[in-house]
Coordinates of C-alpha atoms in Angstrom, one line a residue:
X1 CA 0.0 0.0 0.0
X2 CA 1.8 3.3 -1.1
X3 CA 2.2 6.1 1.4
X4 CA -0.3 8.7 1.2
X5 CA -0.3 12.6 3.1
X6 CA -2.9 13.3 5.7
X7 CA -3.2 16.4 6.4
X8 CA -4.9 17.1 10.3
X9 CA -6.6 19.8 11.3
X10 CA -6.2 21.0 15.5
X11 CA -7.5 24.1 17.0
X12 CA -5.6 26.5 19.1
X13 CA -8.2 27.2 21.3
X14 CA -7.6 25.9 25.1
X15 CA -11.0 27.3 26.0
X16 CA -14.6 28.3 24.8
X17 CA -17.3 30.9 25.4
X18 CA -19.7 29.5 27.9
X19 CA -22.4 32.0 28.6
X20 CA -24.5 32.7 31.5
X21 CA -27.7 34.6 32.0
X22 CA -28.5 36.5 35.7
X23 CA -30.9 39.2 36.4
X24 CA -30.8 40.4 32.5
X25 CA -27.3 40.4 32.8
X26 CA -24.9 38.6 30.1
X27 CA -21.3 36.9 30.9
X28 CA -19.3 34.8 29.0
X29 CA -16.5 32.9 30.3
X30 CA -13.9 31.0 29.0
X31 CA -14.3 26.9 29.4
X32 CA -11.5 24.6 29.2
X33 CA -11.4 22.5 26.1
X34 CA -8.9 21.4 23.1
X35 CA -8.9 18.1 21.2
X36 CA -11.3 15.4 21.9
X37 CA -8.1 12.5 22.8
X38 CA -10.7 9.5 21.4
X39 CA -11.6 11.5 18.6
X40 CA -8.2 11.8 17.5
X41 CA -6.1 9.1 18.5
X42 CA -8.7 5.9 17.0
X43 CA -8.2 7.6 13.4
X44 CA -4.8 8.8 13.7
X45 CA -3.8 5.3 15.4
X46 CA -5.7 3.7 12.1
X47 CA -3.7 6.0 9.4
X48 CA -0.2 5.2 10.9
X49 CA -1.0 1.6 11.2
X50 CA -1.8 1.9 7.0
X51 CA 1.5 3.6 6.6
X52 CA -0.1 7.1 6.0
X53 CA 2.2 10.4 6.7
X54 CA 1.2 12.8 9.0
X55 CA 1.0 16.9 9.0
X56 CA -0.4 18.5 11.9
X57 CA -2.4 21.9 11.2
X58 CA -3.6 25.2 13.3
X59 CA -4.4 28.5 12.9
X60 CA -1.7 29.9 14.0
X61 CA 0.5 26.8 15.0
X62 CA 0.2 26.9 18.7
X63 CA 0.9 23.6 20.7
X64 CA -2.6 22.0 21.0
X65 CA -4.3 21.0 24.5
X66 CA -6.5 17.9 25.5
X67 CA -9.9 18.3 26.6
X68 CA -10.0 17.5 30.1
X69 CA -13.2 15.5 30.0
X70 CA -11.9 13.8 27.3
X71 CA -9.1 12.5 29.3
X72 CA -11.2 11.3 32.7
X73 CA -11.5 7.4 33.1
X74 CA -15.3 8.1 32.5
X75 CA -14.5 8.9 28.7
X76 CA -12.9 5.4 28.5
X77 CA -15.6 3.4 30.4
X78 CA -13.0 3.4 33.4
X79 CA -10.3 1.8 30.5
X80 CA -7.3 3.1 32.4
X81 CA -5.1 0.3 29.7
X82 CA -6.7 2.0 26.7
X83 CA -6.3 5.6 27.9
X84 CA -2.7 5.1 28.3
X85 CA -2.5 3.8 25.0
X86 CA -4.1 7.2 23.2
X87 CA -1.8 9.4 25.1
X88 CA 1.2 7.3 24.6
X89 CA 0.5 7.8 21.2
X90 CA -0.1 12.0 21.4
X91 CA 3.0 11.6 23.3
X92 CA 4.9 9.9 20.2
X93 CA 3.6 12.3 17.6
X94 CA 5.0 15.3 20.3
X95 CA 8.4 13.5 19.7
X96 CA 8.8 12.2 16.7
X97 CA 5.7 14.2 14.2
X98 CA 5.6 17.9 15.4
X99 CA 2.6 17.3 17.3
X100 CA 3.5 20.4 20.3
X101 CA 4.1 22.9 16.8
X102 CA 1.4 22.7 14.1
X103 CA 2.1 24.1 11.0
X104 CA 0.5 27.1 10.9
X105 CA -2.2 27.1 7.9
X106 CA -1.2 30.2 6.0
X107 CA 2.2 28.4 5.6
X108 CA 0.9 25.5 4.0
X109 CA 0.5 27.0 0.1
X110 CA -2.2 25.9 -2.7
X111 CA 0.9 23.7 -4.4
X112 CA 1.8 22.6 -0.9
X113 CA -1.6 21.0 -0.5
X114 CA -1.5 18.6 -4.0
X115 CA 0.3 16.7 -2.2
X116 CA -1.9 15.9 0.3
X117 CA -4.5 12.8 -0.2
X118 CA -6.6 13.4 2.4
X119 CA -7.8 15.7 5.7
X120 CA -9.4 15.2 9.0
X121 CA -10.9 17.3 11.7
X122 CA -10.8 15.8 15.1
X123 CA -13.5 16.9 17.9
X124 CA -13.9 18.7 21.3
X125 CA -15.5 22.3 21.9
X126 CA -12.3 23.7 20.8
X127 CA -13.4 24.2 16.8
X128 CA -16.2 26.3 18.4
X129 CA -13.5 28.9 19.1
X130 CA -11.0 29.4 16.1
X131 CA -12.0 27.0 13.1
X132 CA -15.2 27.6 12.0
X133 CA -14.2 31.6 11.5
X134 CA -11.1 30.7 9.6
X135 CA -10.7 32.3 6.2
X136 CA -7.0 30.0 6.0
X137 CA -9.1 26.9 6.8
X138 CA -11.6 27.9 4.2
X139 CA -9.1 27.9 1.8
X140 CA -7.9 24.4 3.0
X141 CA -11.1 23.0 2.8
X142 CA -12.0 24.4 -0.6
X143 CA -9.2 22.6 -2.2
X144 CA -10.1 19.0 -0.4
X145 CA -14.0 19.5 -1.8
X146 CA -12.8 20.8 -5.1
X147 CA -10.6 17.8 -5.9
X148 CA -13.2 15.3 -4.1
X149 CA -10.2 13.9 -1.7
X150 CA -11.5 12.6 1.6
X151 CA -12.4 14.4 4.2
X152 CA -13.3 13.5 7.9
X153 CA -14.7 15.2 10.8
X154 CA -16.2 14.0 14.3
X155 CA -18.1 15.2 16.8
X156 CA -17.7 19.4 16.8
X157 CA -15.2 19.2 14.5
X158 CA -17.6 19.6 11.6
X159 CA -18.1 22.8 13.0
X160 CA -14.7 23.8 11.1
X161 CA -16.4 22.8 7.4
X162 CA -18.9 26.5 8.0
X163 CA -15.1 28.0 7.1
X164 CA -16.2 27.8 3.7
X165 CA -18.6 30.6 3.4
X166 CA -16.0 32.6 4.0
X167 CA -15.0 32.4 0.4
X168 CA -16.8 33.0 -3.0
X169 CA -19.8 31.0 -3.6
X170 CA -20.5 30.5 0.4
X171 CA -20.7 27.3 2.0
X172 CA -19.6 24.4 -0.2
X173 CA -21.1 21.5 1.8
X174 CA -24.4 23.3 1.0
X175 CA -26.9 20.0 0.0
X176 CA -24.4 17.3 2.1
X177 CA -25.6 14.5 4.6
X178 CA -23.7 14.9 7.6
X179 CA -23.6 13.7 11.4
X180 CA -22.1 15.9 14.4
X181 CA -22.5 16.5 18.0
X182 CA -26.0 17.2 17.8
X183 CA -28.1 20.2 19.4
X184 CA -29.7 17.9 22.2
X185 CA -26.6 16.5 23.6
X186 CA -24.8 19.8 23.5
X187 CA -28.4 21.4 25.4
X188 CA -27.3 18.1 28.6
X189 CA -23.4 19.6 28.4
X190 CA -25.3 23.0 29.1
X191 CA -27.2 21.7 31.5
X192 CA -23.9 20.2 33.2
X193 CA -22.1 23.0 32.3
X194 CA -24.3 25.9 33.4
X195 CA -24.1 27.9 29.9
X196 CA -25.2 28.2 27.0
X197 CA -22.7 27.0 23.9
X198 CA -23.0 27.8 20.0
X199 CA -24.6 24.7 18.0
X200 CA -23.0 23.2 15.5
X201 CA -25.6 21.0 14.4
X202 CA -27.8 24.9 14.0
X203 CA -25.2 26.4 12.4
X204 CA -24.4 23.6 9.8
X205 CA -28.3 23.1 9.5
X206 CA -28.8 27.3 8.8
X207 CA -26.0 27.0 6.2
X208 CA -28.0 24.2 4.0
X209 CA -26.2 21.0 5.3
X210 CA -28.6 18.0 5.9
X211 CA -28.0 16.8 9.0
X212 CA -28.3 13.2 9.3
X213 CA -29.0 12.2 13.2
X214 CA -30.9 8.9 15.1
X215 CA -30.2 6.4 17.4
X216 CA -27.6 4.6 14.9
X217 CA -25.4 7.8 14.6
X218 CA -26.1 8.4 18.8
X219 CA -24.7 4.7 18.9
X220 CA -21.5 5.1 16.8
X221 CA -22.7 5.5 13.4
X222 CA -20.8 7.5 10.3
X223 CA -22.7 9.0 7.1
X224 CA -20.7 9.2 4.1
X225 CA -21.9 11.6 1.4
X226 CA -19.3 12.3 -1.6
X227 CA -16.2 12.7 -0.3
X228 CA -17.3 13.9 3.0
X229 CA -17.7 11.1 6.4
X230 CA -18.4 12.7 9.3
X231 CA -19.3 11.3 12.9
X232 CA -21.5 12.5 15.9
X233 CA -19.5 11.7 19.1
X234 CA -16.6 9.8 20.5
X235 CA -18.1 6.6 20.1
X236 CA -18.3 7.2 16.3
X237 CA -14.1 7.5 16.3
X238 CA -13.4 3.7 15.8
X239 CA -15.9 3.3 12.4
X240 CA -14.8 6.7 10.9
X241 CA -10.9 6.2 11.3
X242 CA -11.6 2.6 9.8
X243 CA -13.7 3.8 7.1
X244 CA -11.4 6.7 6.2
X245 CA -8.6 4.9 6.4
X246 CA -10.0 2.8 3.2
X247 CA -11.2 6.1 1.7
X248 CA -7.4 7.3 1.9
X249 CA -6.2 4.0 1.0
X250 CA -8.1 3.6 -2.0

């Protein structure tokens, strides 16, 4: 199987607005976030196992941060063998792959990014911060949809495709099928949380994208639609890295 270029997109963001109402009165305050680690290590653990070649992306290139929740023994079931496993892996991409110092994405040019086969966009409430508003990503993206090379995203990290209106002719997944973190489970992390946090499922909806949600996608299930698969939550990462990896593979 010949090597192929994946190109993976990270946020910089280590926190996101969470907003409050009292008494008429408005505040936002910032919520710890970054990278969903289940989101991102399944898939990325799946490419390297293929042989795939690895470029870490950001905004601006700043060294990415875990979600907390993402990294509590609830998140893995109380699998303390399989969570040291994901960040053993993190820890070997901050060693060996640039992990810790993302290439920023104005650096990467428009010839840079032929030679990429594929990107992904890995969850956690970090997108909601930097990605969706970045004209760079939008350029990013535009290439992957215009040459029809795969393209992944989980959880809120479809949040990152509405970077596409920034450009000419708006929105380009205007018309897709696609699965995220849906509107009702983000309404429980309010409730838990206290706030109130943007939607990505409203947003993608409000742009034109038909969102695909039920009880297989709550469960784990992926939609694929062109060259776009996308996932709802963490438990969506093993069947999206397995089914992008043949989509890069191919």
């Amino acid at each position: 199987m010949p090597t192929k270029k994946v190109l993976i997109i990270l946020s910089d963001a280590h926190s996101f607005p969470l907003k409050s109402t009292s008494s008429n009165t408005t505040t936002t305050t910032p919520q710890p976030t970054g990278f969903f680690l289940t989101e991102l290590a399944k898939p990325l653990s799946k490419l390297l196992s293929a042989g795939h070649e690895i470029t870490f992306a950001s905004p601006k290139g700043q060294e990415p941060a875990p979600d907390p929740l993402s990294e509590s023994l609830l998140a893995f079931a109380g699998n303390f063998y399989e969570r040291r496993r994901e960040n053993e892996l993190i820890e070997r991409m901050r060693r060996e792959n640039g992990f810790s110092s993302p290439r920023p994405f104005a650096s990467i040019s428009d010839d840079e990014l032929r030679t990429f086969a594929a990107v992904f966009i890995p969850g956690g409430h970090a997108p909601l911060t930097d990605l969706g508003s970045d004209k760079e990503l939008g350029r990013i993206l535009r290439y992957f949809h215009g040459e029809n090379k795969p393209t992944a995203a989980i959880c809120h990290g479809p949040f990152a495709l509405l970077s596409t209106r920034l450009g000419e002719g708006g929105f380009v997944y205007k018309g897709y099928e696609i699965t995220c973190w849906s509107d009702a489970e983000e309404k429980v992390m309010e409730m838990v949380l206290g706030g109130e946090i943007e939607k990505v499922e409203g947003e993608l909806r409000k742009e034109g994208a038909v969102m695909v949600e039920g009880a297989k996608e709550k469960m784990g299930g992926t939609t694929l639609c062109r060259e776009l698969l996308t996932g709802g939550n963490p438990l969506a990462a093993e069947e999206l890295g397995e089914r992008f990896v043949r989509m890069v593979s191919v």
